[in-house]
Coordinates of C-alpha atoms in Angstrom, one line a residue:
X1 CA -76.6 226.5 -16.4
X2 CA -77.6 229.9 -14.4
X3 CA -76.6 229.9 -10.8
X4 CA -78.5 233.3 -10.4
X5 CA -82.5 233.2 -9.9
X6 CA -82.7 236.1 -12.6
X7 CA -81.2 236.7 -16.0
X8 CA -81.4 240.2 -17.9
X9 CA -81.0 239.8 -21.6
X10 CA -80.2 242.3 -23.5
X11 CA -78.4 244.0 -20.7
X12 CA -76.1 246.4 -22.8
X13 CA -78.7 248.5 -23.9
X14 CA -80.5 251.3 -22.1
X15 CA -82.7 249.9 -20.1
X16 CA -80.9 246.5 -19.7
X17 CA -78.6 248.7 -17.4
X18 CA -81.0 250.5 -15.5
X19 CA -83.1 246.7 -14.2
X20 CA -79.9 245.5 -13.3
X21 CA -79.5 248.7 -11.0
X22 CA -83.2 248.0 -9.7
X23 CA -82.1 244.6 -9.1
X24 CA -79.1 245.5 -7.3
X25 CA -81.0 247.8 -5.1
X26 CA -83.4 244.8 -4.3
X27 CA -80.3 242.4 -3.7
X28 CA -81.1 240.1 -6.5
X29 CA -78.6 238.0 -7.8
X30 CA -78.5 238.1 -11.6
X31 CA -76.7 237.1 -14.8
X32 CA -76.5 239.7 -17.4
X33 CA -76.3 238.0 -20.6
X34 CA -76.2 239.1 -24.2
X35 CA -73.9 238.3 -27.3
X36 CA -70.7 240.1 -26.3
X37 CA -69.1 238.9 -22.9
X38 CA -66.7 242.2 -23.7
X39 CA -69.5 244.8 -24.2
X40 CA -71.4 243.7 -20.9
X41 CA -68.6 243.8 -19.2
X42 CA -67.7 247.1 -20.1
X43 CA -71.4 248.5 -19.6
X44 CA -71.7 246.7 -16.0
X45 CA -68.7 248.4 -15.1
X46 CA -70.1 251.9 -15.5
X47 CA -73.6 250.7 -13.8
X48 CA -74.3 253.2 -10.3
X49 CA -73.1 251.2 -7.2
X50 CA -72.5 247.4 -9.6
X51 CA -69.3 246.6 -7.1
X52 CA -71.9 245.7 -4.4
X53 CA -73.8 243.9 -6.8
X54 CA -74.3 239.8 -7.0
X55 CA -74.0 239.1 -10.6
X56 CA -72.1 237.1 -13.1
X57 CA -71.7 237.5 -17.3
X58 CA -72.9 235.3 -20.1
X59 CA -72.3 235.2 -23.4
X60 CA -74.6 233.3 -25.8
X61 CA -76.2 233.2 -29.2
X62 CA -80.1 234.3 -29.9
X63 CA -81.4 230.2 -30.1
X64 CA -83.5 228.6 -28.4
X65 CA -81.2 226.0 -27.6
X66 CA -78.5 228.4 -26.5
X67 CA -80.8 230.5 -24.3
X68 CA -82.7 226.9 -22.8
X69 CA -79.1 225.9 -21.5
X70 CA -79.1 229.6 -20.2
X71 CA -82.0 229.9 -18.2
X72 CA -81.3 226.2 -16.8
X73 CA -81.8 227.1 -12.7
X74 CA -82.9 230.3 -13.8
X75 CA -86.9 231.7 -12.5
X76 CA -87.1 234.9 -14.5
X77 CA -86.2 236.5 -17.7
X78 CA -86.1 239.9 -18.4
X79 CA -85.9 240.5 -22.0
X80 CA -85.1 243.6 -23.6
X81 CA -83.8 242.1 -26.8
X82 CA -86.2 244.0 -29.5
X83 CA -88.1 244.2 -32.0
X84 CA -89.6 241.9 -30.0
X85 CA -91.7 240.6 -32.9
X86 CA -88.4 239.9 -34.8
X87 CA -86.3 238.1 -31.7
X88 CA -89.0 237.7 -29.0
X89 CA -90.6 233.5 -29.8
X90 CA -86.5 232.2 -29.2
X91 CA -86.4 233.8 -25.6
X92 CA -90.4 232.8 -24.4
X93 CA -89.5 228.7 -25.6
X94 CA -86.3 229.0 -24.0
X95 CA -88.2 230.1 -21.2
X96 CA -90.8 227.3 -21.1
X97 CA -88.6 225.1 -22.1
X98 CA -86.7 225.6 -19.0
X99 CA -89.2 226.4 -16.7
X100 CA -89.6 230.3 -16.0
X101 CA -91.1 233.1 -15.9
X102 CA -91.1 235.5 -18.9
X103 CA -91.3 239.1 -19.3
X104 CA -89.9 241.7 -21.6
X105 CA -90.1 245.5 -22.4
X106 CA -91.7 245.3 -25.7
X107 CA -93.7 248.3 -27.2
X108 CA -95.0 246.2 -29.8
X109 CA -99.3 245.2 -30.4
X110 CA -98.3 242.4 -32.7
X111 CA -95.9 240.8 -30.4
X112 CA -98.9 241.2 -27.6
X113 CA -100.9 239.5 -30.0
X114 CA -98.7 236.7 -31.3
X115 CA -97.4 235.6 -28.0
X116 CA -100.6 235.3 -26.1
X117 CA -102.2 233.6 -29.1
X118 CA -99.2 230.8 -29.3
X119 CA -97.0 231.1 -25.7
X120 CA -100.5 232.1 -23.2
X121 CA -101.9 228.9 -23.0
X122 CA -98.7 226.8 -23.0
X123 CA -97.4 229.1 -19.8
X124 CA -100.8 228.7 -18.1
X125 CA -100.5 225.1 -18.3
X126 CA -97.1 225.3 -16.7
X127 CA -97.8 227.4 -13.8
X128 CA -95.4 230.1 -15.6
X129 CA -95.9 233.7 -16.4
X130 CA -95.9 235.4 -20.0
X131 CA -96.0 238.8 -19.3
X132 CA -94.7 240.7 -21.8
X133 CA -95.0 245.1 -21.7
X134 CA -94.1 245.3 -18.2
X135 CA -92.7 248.8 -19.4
X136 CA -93.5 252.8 -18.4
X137 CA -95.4 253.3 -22.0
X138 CA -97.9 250.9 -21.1
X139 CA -97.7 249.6 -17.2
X140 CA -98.2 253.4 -16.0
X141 CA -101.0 253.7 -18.0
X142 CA -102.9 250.3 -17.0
X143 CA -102.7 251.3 -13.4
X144 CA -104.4 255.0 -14.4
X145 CA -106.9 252.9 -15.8
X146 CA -107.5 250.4 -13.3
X147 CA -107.5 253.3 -10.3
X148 CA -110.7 254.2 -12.6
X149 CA -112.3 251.2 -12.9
X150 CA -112.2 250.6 -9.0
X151 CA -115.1 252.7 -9.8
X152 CA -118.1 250.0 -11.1
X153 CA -119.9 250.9 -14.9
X154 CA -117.2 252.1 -16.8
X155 CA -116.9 250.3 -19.5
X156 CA -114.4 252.7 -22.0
X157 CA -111.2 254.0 -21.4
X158 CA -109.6 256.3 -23.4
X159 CA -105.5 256.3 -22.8
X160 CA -102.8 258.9 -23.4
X161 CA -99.2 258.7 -22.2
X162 CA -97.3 261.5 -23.1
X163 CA -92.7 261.6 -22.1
X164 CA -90.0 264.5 -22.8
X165 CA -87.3 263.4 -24.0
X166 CA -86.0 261.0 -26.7
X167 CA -86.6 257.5 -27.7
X168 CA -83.2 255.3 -26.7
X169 CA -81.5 253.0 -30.2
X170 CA -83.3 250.2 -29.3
X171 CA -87.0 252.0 -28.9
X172 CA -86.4 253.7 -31.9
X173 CA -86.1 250.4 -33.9
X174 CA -89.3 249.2 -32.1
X175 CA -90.9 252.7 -33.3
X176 CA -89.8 252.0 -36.9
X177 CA -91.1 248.4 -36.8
X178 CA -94.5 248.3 -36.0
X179 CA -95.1 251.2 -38.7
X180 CA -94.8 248.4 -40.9
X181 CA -98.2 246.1 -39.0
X182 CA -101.8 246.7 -38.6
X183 CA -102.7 247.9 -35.2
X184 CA -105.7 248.3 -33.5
X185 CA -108.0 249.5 -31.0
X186 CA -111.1 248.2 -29.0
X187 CA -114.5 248.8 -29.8
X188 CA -117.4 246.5 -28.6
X189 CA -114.9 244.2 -27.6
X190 CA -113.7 243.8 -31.0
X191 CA -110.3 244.8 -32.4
X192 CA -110.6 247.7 -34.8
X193 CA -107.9 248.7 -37.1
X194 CA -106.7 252.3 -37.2
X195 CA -105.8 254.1 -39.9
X196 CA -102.4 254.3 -41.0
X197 CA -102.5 258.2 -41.0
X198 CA -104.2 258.7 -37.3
X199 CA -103.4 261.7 -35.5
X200 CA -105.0 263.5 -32.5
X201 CA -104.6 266.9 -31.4
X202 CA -105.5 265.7 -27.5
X203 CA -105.3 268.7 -24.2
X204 CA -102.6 267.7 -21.9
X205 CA -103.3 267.7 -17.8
X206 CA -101.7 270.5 -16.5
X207 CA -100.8 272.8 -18.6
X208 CA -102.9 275.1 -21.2
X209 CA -100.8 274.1 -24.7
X210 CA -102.1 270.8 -26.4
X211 CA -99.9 268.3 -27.9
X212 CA -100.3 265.6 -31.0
X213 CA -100.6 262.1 -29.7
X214 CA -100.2 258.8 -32.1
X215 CA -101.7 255.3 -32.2
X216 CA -97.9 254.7 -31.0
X217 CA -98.6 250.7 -32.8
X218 CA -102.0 250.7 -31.2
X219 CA -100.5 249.9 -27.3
X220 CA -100.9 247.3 -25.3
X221 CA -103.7 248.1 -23.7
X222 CA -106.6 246.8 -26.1
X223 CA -104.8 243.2 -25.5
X224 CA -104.8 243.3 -21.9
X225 CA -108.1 244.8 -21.8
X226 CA -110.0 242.6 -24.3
X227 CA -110.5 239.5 -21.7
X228 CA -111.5 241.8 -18.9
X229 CA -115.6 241.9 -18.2
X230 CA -115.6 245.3 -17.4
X231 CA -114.0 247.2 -20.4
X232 CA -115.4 247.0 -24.0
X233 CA -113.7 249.7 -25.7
X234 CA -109.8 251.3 -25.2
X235 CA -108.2 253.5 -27.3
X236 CA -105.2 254.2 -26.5
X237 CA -102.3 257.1 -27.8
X238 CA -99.1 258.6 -27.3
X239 CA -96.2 260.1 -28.1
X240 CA -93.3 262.6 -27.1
X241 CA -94.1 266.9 -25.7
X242 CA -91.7 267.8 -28.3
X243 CA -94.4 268.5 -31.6
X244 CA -91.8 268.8 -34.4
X245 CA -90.6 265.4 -33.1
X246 CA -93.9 263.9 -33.6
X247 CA -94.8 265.9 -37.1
X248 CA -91.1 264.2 -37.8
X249 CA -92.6 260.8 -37.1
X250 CA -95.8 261.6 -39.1
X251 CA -94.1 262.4 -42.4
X252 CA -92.1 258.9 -41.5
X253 CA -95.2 256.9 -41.4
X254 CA -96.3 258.4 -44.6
X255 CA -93.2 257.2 -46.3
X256 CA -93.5 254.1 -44.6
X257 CA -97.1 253.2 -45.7
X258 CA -96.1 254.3 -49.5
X259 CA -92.9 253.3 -50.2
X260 CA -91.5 250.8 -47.6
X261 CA -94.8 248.1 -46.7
X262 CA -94.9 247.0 -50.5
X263 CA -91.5 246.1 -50.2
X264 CA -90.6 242.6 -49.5
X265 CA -90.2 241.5 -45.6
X266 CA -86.5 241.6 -46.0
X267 CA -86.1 244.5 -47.6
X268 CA -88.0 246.9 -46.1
X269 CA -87.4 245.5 -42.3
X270 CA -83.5 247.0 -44.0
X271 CA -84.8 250.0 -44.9
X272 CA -86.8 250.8 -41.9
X273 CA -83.6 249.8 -39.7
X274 CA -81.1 252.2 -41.5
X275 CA -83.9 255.0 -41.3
X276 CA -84.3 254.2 -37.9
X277 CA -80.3 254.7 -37.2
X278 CA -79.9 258.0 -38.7
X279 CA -82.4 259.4 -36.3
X280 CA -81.0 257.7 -33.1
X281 CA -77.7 255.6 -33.4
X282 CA -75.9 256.3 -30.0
X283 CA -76.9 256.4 -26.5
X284 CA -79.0 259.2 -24.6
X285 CA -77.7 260.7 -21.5
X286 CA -78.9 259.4 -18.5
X287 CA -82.6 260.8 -17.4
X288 CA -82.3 263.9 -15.6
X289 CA -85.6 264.0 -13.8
X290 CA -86.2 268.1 -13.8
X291 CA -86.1 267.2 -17.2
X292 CA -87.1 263.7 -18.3
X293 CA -91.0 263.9 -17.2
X294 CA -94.0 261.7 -18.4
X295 CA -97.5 261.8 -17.8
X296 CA -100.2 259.0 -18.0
X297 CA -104.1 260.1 -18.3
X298 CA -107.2 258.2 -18.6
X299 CA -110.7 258.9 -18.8
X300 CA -113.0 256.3 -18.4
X301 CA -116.6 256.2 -18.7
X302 CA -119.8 254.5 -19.2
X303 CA -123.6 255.0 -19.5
X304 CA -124.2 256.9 -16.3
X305 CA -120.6 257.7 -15.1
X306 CA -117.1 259.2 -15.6
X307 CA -113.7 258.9 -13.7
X308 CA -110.0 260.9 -14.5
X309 CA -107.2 259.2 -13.4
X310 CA -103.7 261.4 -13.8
X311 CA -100.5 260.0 -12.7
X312 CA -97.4 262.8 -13.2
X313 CA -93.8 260.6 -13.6
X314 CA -90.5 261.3 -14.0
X315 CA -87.7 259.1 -15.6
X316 CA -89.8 256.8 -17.6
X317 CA -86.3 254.4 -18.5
X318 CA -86.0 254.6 -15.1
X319 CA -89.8 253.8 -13.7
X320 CA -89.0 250.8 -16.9
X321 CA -86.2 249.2 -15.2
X322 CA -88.0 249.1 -11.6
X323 CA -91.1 247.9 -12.8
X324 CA -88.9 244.7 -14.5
X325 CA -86.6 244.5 -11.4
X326 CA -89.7 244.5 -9.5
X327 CA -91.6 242.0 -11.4
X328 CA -88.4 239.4 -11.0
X329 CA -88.2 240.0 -6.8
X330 CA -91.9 239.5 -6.6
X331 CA -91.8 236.3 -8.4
X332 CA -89.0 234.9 -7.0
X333 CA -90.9 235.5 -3.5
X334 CA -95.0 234.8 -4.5
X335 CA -96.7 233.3 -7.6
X336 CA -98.3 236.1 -9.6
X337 CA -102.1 236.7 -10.0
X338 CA -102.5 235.3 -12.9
X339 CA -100.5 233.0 -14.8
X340 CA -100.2 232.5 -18.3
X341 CA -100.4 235.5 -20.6
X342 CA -100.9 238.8 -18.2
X343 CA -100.1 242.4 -18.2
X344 CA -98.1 243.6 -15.3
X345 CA -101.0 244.8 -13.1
X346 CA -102.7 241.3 -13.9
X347 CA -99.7 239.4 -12.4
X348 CA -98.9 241.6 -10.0
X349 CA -101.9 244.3 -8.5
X350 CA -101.8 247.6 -9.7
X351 CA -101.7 249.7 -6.7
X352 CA -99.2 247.4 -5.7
X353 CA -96.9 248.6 -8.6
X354 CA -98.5 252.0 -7.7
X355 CA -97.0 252.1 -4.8
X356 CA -93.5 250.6 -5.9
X357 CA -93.2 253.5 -8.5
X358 CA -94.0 255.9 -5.6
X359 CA -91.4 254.6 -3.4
X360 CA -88.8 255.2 -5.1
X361 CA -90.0 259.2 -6.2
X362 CA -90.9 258.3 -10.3
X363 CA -94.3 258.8 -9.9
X364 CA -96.9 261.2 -7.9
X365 CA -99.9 260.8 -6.0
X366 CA -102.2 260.1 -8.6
X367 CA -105.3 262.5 -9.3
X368 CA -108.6 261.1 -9.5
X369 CA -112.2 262.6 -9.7
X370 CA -115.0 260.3 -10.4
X371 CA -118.2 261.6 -11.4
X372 CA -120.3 258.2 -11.5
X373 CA -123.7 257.4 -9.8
X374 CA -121.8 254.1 -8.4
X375 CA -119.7 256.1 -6.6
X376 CA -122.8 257.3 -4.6
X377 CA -123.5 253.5 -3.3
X378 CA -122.6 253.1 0.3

């Protein structure tokens, strides 16, 4: 039974490390759990500033019976056990078994899918909140868009999130694993399926050189966006500055569509693990934000108007872990928004996580220029 309001699972892994820093910094008390008492132990011990830290360790196996007894007295999960879509149903029932909160990092569309289809309701009905994708990929990118939408008659967003740097182990398995689902965008507020092959050449804010964007698993965004009145189509991209990175991942998803999908489940969730390993098996050096930059764009528009929203970011592990740390403080203080199945600007306001990401330097003003005849009223 947890004595701490919070528990991190997953917390030896990249970002596991930096929330339980956030959540230090916003004097949470927390349990890190995960399957190796050892292993946390000897990650906590190399987190920034843990000795002033209220936390304890537990060890437990990936069941739902195991991780109900763990969140017993527990308000929040933060999950960053992935693929999501592979481990992710054990950790929500646990959850609603137990009472609490639920959100995870997940870049997965199918897991979006699948848990607001069978968890949503069930949380709703509870009080709780499912709210998985609080992440940088995603969360940035839903306040660029909802800074535009301030702005009435727009009706289509068009995303792009764009990071140097490399994926971490566990995002790289995540990358690998939704190359083997169908994912989708929104059009007429209808899911449309990309092609497996899609590719955009797509100009970058501030600087003259374009980049190539991906589907990245089609996002999060059409999910969170299909139940909202004012937005009928999203579309949604992204991807790393580095371009033979992302030809890499091209030629990957090629392979993947021909030679791994007819495959058996079994097998080719092997094959697309090992291939996923030989490209990233250790653990990146911490972000280095003169280095480690991201950039969020949208452009929304609709019959008579247009708006650009640009939010500049650094560190987008770190801007990760604070969103999740800050998810966990806010709801151990106030009841979200929403509750059920919502995205992190749902539950929580999105200039107020705006303004989190600001305070603590990730993120830049944003830059917005709306063009709209709405934006004439008044």
């Amino acid at each position: 039974m947890s004595k701490k309001p919070v528990v991190i699972y997953g917390v030896t892994g990249y970002t596991g490390r930096l929330v339980a820093e956030y959540l230090r910094e916003h004097r949470v008390p927390f349990v890190a759990a995960g399957r190796d008492a050892r292993r946390i132990r000897e990650v906590l011990d190399r987190v920034p500033g843990i000795e002033s830290a209220d936390y304890e360790i537990a060890e437990v196996e990936h069941t739902v019976e195991a991780l109900t007894k763990l969140m017993q007295g527990a308000k929040v999960m933060c999950n960053m056990v992935g693929p999501f879509m592979k481990y992710g149903d054990e950790a929500v029932e646990a959850c609603l078994n137990a009472g609490a909160h639920y959100t995870d990092t997940n870049g997965e569309q199918n897991w979006m899918m699948h848990a607001e289809a069978k968890w949503g309701q069930k949380f709703a009905d509870k009080n709780l909140l499912l709210a998985p994708g609080i992440a940088q990929m995603y969360t940035t990118g839903e306040i660029a868009a909802n800074l535009c939408l301030e702005t009435p008659g727009l009706d289509t967003l068009d995303i792009l999130v764009l990071w140097k740097g490399f994926p971490t182990y566990a995002s790289t398995q995540t990358i690998f694993s939704i190359l083997t689902a169908n994912f989708y965008y929104l059009e007429g507020n209808q899911y449309v399926q990309w092609l497996p092959t899609a590719k955009s050449e797509v100009v970058v804010p501030g600087q003259h050189e374009t980049a190539m964007a991906l589907p990245w698993g089609g996002t999060a965004h059409p999910v969170w966006f299909k139940n909202d009145p004012r937005v009928a189509n999203v579309k949604a991209q992204g991807g790393v500055f580095a371009r033979a990175v992302m030809e890499g991942v091209v030629q990957i998803a090629a392979v993947v569509e021909e030679q791994i999908k007819p495959l058996p489940k079994d097998q080719a969730e092997k094959k697309l693990s090992e291939m996923a390993a030989s490209l990233q098996a250790g653990m990146p050096p911490r972000e280095n934000p003169r280095e480690n930059t991201s950039v969020d764009s949208v452009h929304a528009s609709g019959p008579l108007g247009r708006a650009h929203c640009v939010i500049h970011g650094v560190c987008n592990y770190k801007q990760t872990g604070l969103l999740q740390a800050y998810a966990a403080y806010h709801l151990l203080q106030a009841p979200p928004k929403r509750y059920g199945f919502a995205s992190g600007c749902q539950a929580f306001g999105h200039r107020e996580l705006l303004g989190v990401l600001q305070s603590f330097g990730l993120v830049s003003r944003p830059e917005l220029t709306v063009n709209a005849a709405s934006a004439r009223i008044g």
